[in-house]
């Protein structure tokens, strides 16, 4: 299993101290976080796209290109690109460039977006939400498959045999479909033969198992081998030396962030009881000691059989030093234990047969 981190580069005020860092400092810290993730052996680092004052990254490819020059092994992905309000030609060019700088480590995670600010910002209508994504994904995949493209659609000017450059090292450049729980999006990913990134950030993980089944069934119907199409589970989390320390450090920023967003969407304020319920084995939050997080990843692997797990640590304004320690624990304690457990599980039938 590939294990990694994703972030939106949170910039909201620290709920404990009230201090707020500027965008330059947050991006400097983010570079250090990505470098550390690479050094401790994590497999993937993802950067989300937002167009809001509480997040520092609106251009993931720029940040990932900077990270590409400072890392050696870790894969660098968007998490996500809001493809509906972007230009697929430019997205491909940007990530092909990241791929070239990184020596073949770039990925695109394409999604429709959970926030809507980018639509009016770039002149798109929200009533075209799904049509925009479907059309632009079609163009992105055509660009990925052919240097010269002929294409026409409703929401973008046609392309008549022009070439799109530069071309990446990876052929094809990986494109994942990010899904928040919409069955139609799951089916689309499977039908197209694209890897699925499934966000599980609330409720019981077992409730999301049908999405994994639906994805594999759609892939098979589309003529693709489901065994070759990975699934990533993307969730919130935070690792500390002890379970209590993890909960006490993560709850204030988590509650502030989720309550702030909840005001926009009609959610009630996040309570400590809800947070603690999410930390249980059958909850969605990976907040705890290294041992607890290992147990929970393995528990969910029994449910989903997924090939990648990405954890968002910076839910709310966590202090940089604490976030760095959490990344270190995730890379040096959690990831090796998960990998060993899964390797042992794979070899167990052979040992029993002998």
Coordinates of C-alpha atoms in Angstrom, one line a residue:
X1 CA 0.0 0.0 0.0
X2 CA 1.2 3.5 -0.8
X3 CA 0.9 5.8 2.2
X4 CA 1.0 9.6 2.0
X5 CA -0.3 13.0 3.1
X6 CA -2.4 15.7 1.5
X7 CA -3.0 19.3 2.6
X8 CA -4.9 22.4 1.7
X9 CA -2.2 24.6 3.4
X10 CA -4.6 25.9 6.1
X11 CA -4.2 29.6 7.0
X12 CA -6.9 30.2 9.6
X13 CA -6.0 31.7 13.0
X14 CA -4.7 29.2 15.6
X15 CA -7.8 28.6 17.8
X16 CA -5.5 28.4 20.9
X17 CA -3.2 31.4 20.4
X18 CA -5.2 33.4 18.0
X19 CA -2.1 33.9 15.8
X20 CA -2.4 33.7 12.1
X21 CA 0.6 33.2 9.8
X22 CA 0.9 34.8 6.3
X23 CA 0.8 33.0 3.0
X24 CA 4.6 33.3 2.5
X25 CA 5.3 31.6 5.9
X26 CA 2.7 28.9 5.3
X27 CA 4.2 28.0 2.0
X28 CA 7.7 28.0 3.5
X29 CA 6.5 25.6 6.1
X30 CA 4.7 23.5 3.5
X31 CA 8.0 23.0 1.6
X32 CA 9.6 21.7 4.8
X33 CA 6.7 19.4 5.4
X34 CA 7.0 17.9 1.9
X35 CA 10.7 17.5 2.2
X36 CA 10.3 15.7 5.6
X37 CA 7.6 13.4 4.1
X38 CA 10.1 12.5 1.4
X39 CA 12.9 11.9 3.9
X40 CA 10.9 9.6 6.2
X41 CA 9.8 7.4 3.3
X42 CA 6.2 8.4 2.6
X43 CA 5.0 7.6 -0.9
X44 CA 2.8 10.5 -1.9
X45 CA 2.2 14.2 -1.1
X46 CA -0.9 15.9 -2.3
X47 CA -1.8 19.6 -2.6
X48 CA -5.3 20.9 -2.9
X49 CA -6.7 23.8 -4.9
X50 CA -8.7 26.5 -3.2
X51 CA -9.6 30.1 -3.9
X52 CA -10.3 31.3 -0.4
X53 CA -8.6 33.4 2.2
X54 CA -8.3 30.5 4.6
X55 CA -6.0 28.4 2.3
X56 CA -2.7 29.3 0.8
X57 CA -2.7 27.3 -2.4
X58 CA -4.7 28.3 -5.5
X59 CA -2.1 26.9 -8.0
X60 CA -1.1 23.3 -6.9
X61 CA 1.2 22.7 -9.9
X62 CA 3.4 25.7 -8.9
X63 CA 3.8 24.4 -5.3
X64 CA 4.4 20.8 -6.6
X65 CA 7.1 22.1 -9.0
X66 CA 8.9 23.8 -6.2
X67 CA 8.6 20.6 -4.2
X68 CA 9.9 18.5 -7.1
X69 CA 13.2 20.3 -7.1
X70 CA 13.6 19.6 -3.3
X71 CA 12.6 16.0 -3.1
X72 CA 13.9 12.7 -4.5
X73 CA 11.3 9.9 -4.3
X74 CA 7.9 11.0 -3.2
X75 CA 5.1 11.2 -5.7
X76 CA 3.6 14.6 -6.1
X77 CA -0.1 15.0 -6.8
X78 CA -2.9 17.6 -6.8
X79 CA -5.6 16.9 -4.3
X80 CA -7.5 18.0 -6.2
X81 CA -7.5 20.1 -9.4
X82 CA -10.9 21.7 -9.8
X83 CA -11.0 20.7 -13.4
X84 CA -14.5 22.0 -14.0
X85 CA -13.3 25.6 -13.7
X86 CA -9.8 25.1 -15.2
X87 CA -8.5 24.7 -18.7
X88 CA -7.5 21.0 -19.4
X89 CA -4.7 22.1 -21.9
X90 CA -3.1 24.2 -19.2
X91 CA -3.6 21.6 -16.5
X92 CA -1.8 19.0 -18.7
X93 CA 1.0 21.4 -19.5
X94 CA 1.5 22.3 -15.9
X95 CA 1.6 18.7 -14.6
X96 CA 3.7 17.5 -17.5
X97 CA 6.2 20.2 -16.4
X98 CA 6.1 19.0 -12.8
X99 CA 6.7 15.5 -14.2
X100 CA 9.8 16.6 -16.1
X101 CA 11.2 18.5 -13.1
X102 CA 10.5 15.6 -10.7
X103 CA 11.9 12.9 -13.0
X104 CA 8.5 11.2 -13.5
X105 CA 6.7 11.6 -10.1
X106 CA 3.7 13.9 -11.0
X107 CA 0.0 12.9 -10.8
X108 CA -3.3 14.7 -11.4
X109 CA -6.2 14.2 -9.1
X110 CA -9.2 15.7 -10.9
X111 CA -12.4 16.6 -9.1
X112 CA -15.5 18.8 -9.4
X113 CA -14.6 20.7 -6.3
X114 CA -16.3 20.9 -2.9
X115 CA -16.1 24.7 -2.8
X116 CA -17.7 26.9 -5.5
X117 CA -15.5 30.0 -5.4
X118 CA -13.6 29.1 -8.6
X119 CA -16.7 29.0 -10.8
X120 CA -17.6 32.7 -10.7
X121 CA -13.9 33.6 -10.4
X122 CA -13.2 32.1 -13.8
X123 CA -16.6 32.9 -15.4
X124 CA -18.4 29.6 -15.2
X125 CA -22.0 28.9 -14.2
X126 CA -22.8 26.6 -11.3
X127 CA -25.7 25.1 -13.2
X128 CA -23.1 23.6 -15.6
X129 CA -21.3 21.9 -12.6
X130 CA -21.3 18.3 -13.9
X131 CA -21.3 19.1 -17.6
X132 CA -18.2 21.1 -17.2
X133 CA -16.3 18.3 -15.5
X134 CA -17.4 15.7 -17.9
X135 CA -16.4 17.7 -20.9
X136 CA -13.1 18.9 -19.6
X137 CA -12.2 15.4 -18.3
X138 CA -12.8 14.1 -21.8
X139 CA -10.4 16.8 -23.3
X140 CA -7.8 16.1 -20.6
X141 CA -7.7 12.4 -21.4
X142 CA -7.5 13.1 -25.2
X143 CA -4.5 15.4 -24.6
X144 CA -2.9 12.7 -22.4
X145 CA -3.3 10.1 -25.1
X146 CA -2.2 12.1 -28.2
X147 CA 0.3 14.9 -28.8
X148 CA -2.0 16.5 -31.5
X149 CA -5.6 16.8 -30.5
X150 CA -8.8 17.4 -32.5
X151 CA -11.7 18.1 -30.1
X152 CA -14.8 20.2 -29.8
X153 CA -17.2 20.8 -26.9
X154 CA -19.8 23.2 -25.6
X155 CA -17.8 25.0 -22.8
X156 CA -14.4 25.5 -24.5
X157 CA -13.1 26.6 -27.9
X158 CA -12.4 23.7 -30.3
X159 CA -8.9 22.3 -30.9
X160 CA -8.1 21.4 -34.5
X161 CA -5.1 19.3 -34.7
X162 CA -2.8 21.4 -32.5
X163 CA -0.1 19.9 -30.4
X164 CA 0.1 20.2 -26.7
X165 CA 3.6 20.4 -25.2
X166 CA 5.7 19.6 -23.2
X167 CA 5.1 15.9 -22.9
X168 CA 5.7 14.2 -19.6
X169 CA 8.1 11.4 -18.8
X170 CA 5.3 9.1 -17.6
X171 CA 3.2 7.8 -20.4
X172 CA 0.4 8.0 -19.6
X173 CA 0.6 10.7 -17.0
X174 CA -1.5 9.4 -14.0
X175 CA -5.0 10.9 -13.7
X176 CA -7.1 10.0 -10.7
X177 CA -10.8 10.8 -10.2
X178 CA -11.6 12.3 -6.8
X179 CA -15.0 11.5 -5.4
X180 CA -16.8 12.7 -2.3
X181 CA -19.6 10.1 -2.4
X182 CA -21.5 10.6 -5.6
X183 CA -22.3 7.2 -7.3
X184 CA -22.3 8.7 -10.8
X185 CA -18.8 9.9 -10.3
X186 CA -17.7 6.5 -9.1
X187 CA -19.2 4.8 -12.1
X188 CA -17.5 7.4 -14.4
X189 CA -14.1 6.6 -13.0
X190 CA -14.6 2.9 -13.3
X191 CA -16.0 3.1 -16.8
X192 CA -13.1 5.2 -18.0
X193 CA -10.6 2.9 -16.4
X194 CA -9.2 5.6 -14.1
X195 CA -8.0 5.2 -10.5
X196 CA -10.5 6.3 -7.8
X197 CA -9.7 8.6 -4.8
X198 CA -12.6 8.2 -2.4
X199 CA -12.9 10.8 0.4
X200 CA -14.0 9.2 3.7
X201 CA -14.1 12.1 6.2
X202 CA -17.2 11.4 8.2
X203 CA -19.6 8.6 9.2
X204 CA -18.8 4.9 9.4
X205 CA -16.3 3.6 6.8
X206 CA -18.4 0.5 6.1
X207 CA -21.1 2.8 4.6
X208 CA -18.6 3.6 1.8
X209 CA -17.8 0.0 0.9
X210 CA -20.5 -0.1 -1.8
X211 CA -18.7 2.7 -3.7
X212 CA -15.6 0.5 -4.0
X213 CA -17.8 -2.4 -5.2
X214 CA -19.6 -0.1 -7.6
X215 CA -16.2 1.2 -9.0
X216 CA -14.9 -2.3 -9.7
X217 CA -18.2 -3.4 -11.3
X218 CA -18.2 -0.3 -13.6
X219 CA -14.6 -1.0 -14.5
X220 CA -15.3 -4.6 -15.5
X221 CA -18.4 -3.5 -17.5
X222 CA -16.1 -0.9 -19.2
X223 CA -13.7 -3.6 -20.3
X224 CA -11.0 -2.8 -17.7
X225 CA -9.4 -5.2 -15.2
X226 CA -10.4 -3.9 -11.8
X227 CA -7.3 -5.5 -10.3
X228 CA -5.2 -2.9 -12.2
X229 CA -7.2 0.1 -11.1
X230 CA -6.1 1.3 -7.6
X231 CA -8.4 2.9 -5.0
X232 CA -7.2 5.6 -2.6
X233 CA -8.9 6.3 0.6
X234 CA -8.5 10.0 1.6
X235 CA -9.3 10.9 5.2
X236 CA -8.5 13.4 8.0
X237 CA -6.0 12.5 10.7
X238 CA -3.2 13.4 13.1
X239 CA -0.6 11.3 14.8
X240 CA 1.1 12.1 18.2
X241 CA 3.1 10.1 20.7
X242 CA 0.0 9.1 22.7
X243 CA -3.7 8.9 21.9
X244 CA -4.7 11.6 24.4
X245 CA -2.0 14.0 23.1
X246 CA -3.2 13.5 19.5
X247 CA -6.8 14.2 20.5
X248 CA -6.0 17.2 22.6
X249 CA -3.8 18.8 20.0
X250 CA -6.0 18.0 17.0
X251 CA -9.4 18.9 18.3
X252 CA -9.2 22.7 18.7
X253 CA -8.1 23.4 15.1
X254 CA -10.3 20.6 13.7
X255 CA -13.4 21.9 15.5
X256 CA -12.6 25.5 14.4
X257 CA -12.2 24.5 10.7
X258 CA -15.2 22.2 10.5
X259 CA -17.4 24.6 12.4
X260 CA -16.3 27.5 10.2
X261 CA -17.1 25.6 7.0
X262 CA -20.3 24.3 8.6
X263 CA -21.6 27.8 9.0
X264 CA -21.5 28.1 5.2
X265 CA -23.2 24.7 4.6
X266 CA -25.7 24.5 7.4
X267 CA -23.8 22.1 9.7
X268 CA -24.0 22.4 13.5
X269 CA -20.8 23.2 15.4
X270 CA -18.4 20.3 15.8
X271 CA -18.4 18.9 19.4
X272 CA -15.8 17.0 21.3
X273 CA -18.1 14.0 21.5
X274 CA -18.5 13.9 17.7
X275 CA -14.7 14.2 17.4
X276 CA -14.1 11.4 19.8
X277 CA -16.7 9.2 18.0
X278 CA -14.8 9.8 14.8
X279 CA -11.6 8.6 16.5
X280 CA -12.9 5.1 17.3
X281 CA -12.1 2.2 15.1
X282 CA -15.3 2.5 13.1
X283 CA -15.1 6.3 12.8
X284 CA -13.6 8.3 9.9
X285 CA -10.8 10.3 11.8
X286 CA -7.3 8.9 11.9
X287 CA -6.4 10.8 15.1
X288 CA -4.3 8.9 17.7
X289 CA -1.1 7.2 18.5
X290 CA 0.9 5.4 15.8
X291 CA -0.4 2.1 17.0
X292 CA -4.0 3.3 16.8
X293 CA -3.6 4.7 13.3
X294 CA -1.9 1.5 12.1
X295 CA -4.8 -0.6 13.4
X296 CA -7.4 1.7 11.7
X297 CA -5.6 1.7 8.3
X298 CA -5.5 -2.1 8.4
X299 CA -9.2 -2.3 9.5
X300 CA -10.2 -0.2 6.6
X301 CA -8.1 -2.2 4.2
X302 CA -10.3 -5.2 5.1
X303 CA -13.3 -3.1 4.0
X304 CA -12.0 -1.5 0.8
X305 CA -8.9 -3.5 -0.3
X306 CA -7.4 -0.2 -1.3
X307 CA -3.9 0.4 -2.7
X308 CA -3.3 3.9 -1.3
X309 CA -4.1 5.8 1.8
X310 CA -3.7 9.6 2.1
X311 CA -4.2 11.4 5.3
X312 CA -5.0 15.2 5.7
X313 CA -3.1 16.3 8.8
X314 CA -3.6 20.1 8.5
X315 CA -7.3 20.2 9.2
X316 CA -7.3 23.6 10.9
X317 CA -4.3 25.6 11.9
X318 CA -1.9 23.1 13.5
X319 CA 1.4 24.5 14.7
X320 CA 4.2 23.8 12.3
X321 CA 6.4 21.9 14.8
X322 CA 3.6 19.6 15.8
X323 CA 2.7 19.0 12.2
X324 CA 6.3 18.1 11.4
X325 CA 6.4 15.6 14.4
X326 CA 3.2 14.1 13.2
X327 CA 4.6 13.6 9.7
X328 CA 7.7 12.0 11.2
X329 CA 5.7 9.6 13.2
X330 CA 3.5 8.8 10.2
X331 CA 6.6 8.0 8.1
X332 CA 8.8 6.2 10.6
X333 CA 6.2 4.4 12.7
X334 CA 2.9 4.1 10.9
X335 CA 3.9 3.4 7.3
X336 CA 6.5 0.7 8.0
X337 CA 4.1 -1.1 10.3
X338 CA 1.2 -1.1 7.8
X339 CA 3.5 -2.2 5.0
X340 CA 4.9 -5.1 7.1
X341 CA 1.4 -6.2 8.2
X342 CA 0.2 -6.3 4.6
X343 CA 3.3 -8.2 3.4
X344 CA 2.9 -10.7 6.2
X345 CA -0.8 -11.2 5.2
X346 CA 0.2 -11.8 1.6
X347 CA 2.8 -14.5 2.5
X348 CA 0.7 -16.2 5.2
X349 CA -1.2 -18.5 2.8
X350 CA 2.1 -19.6 1.3
X351 CA 3.5 -20.4 4.8
X352 CA 0.3 -22.3 5.7
X353 CA 0.6 -24.3 2.5
X354 CA 4.1 -25.3 3.3

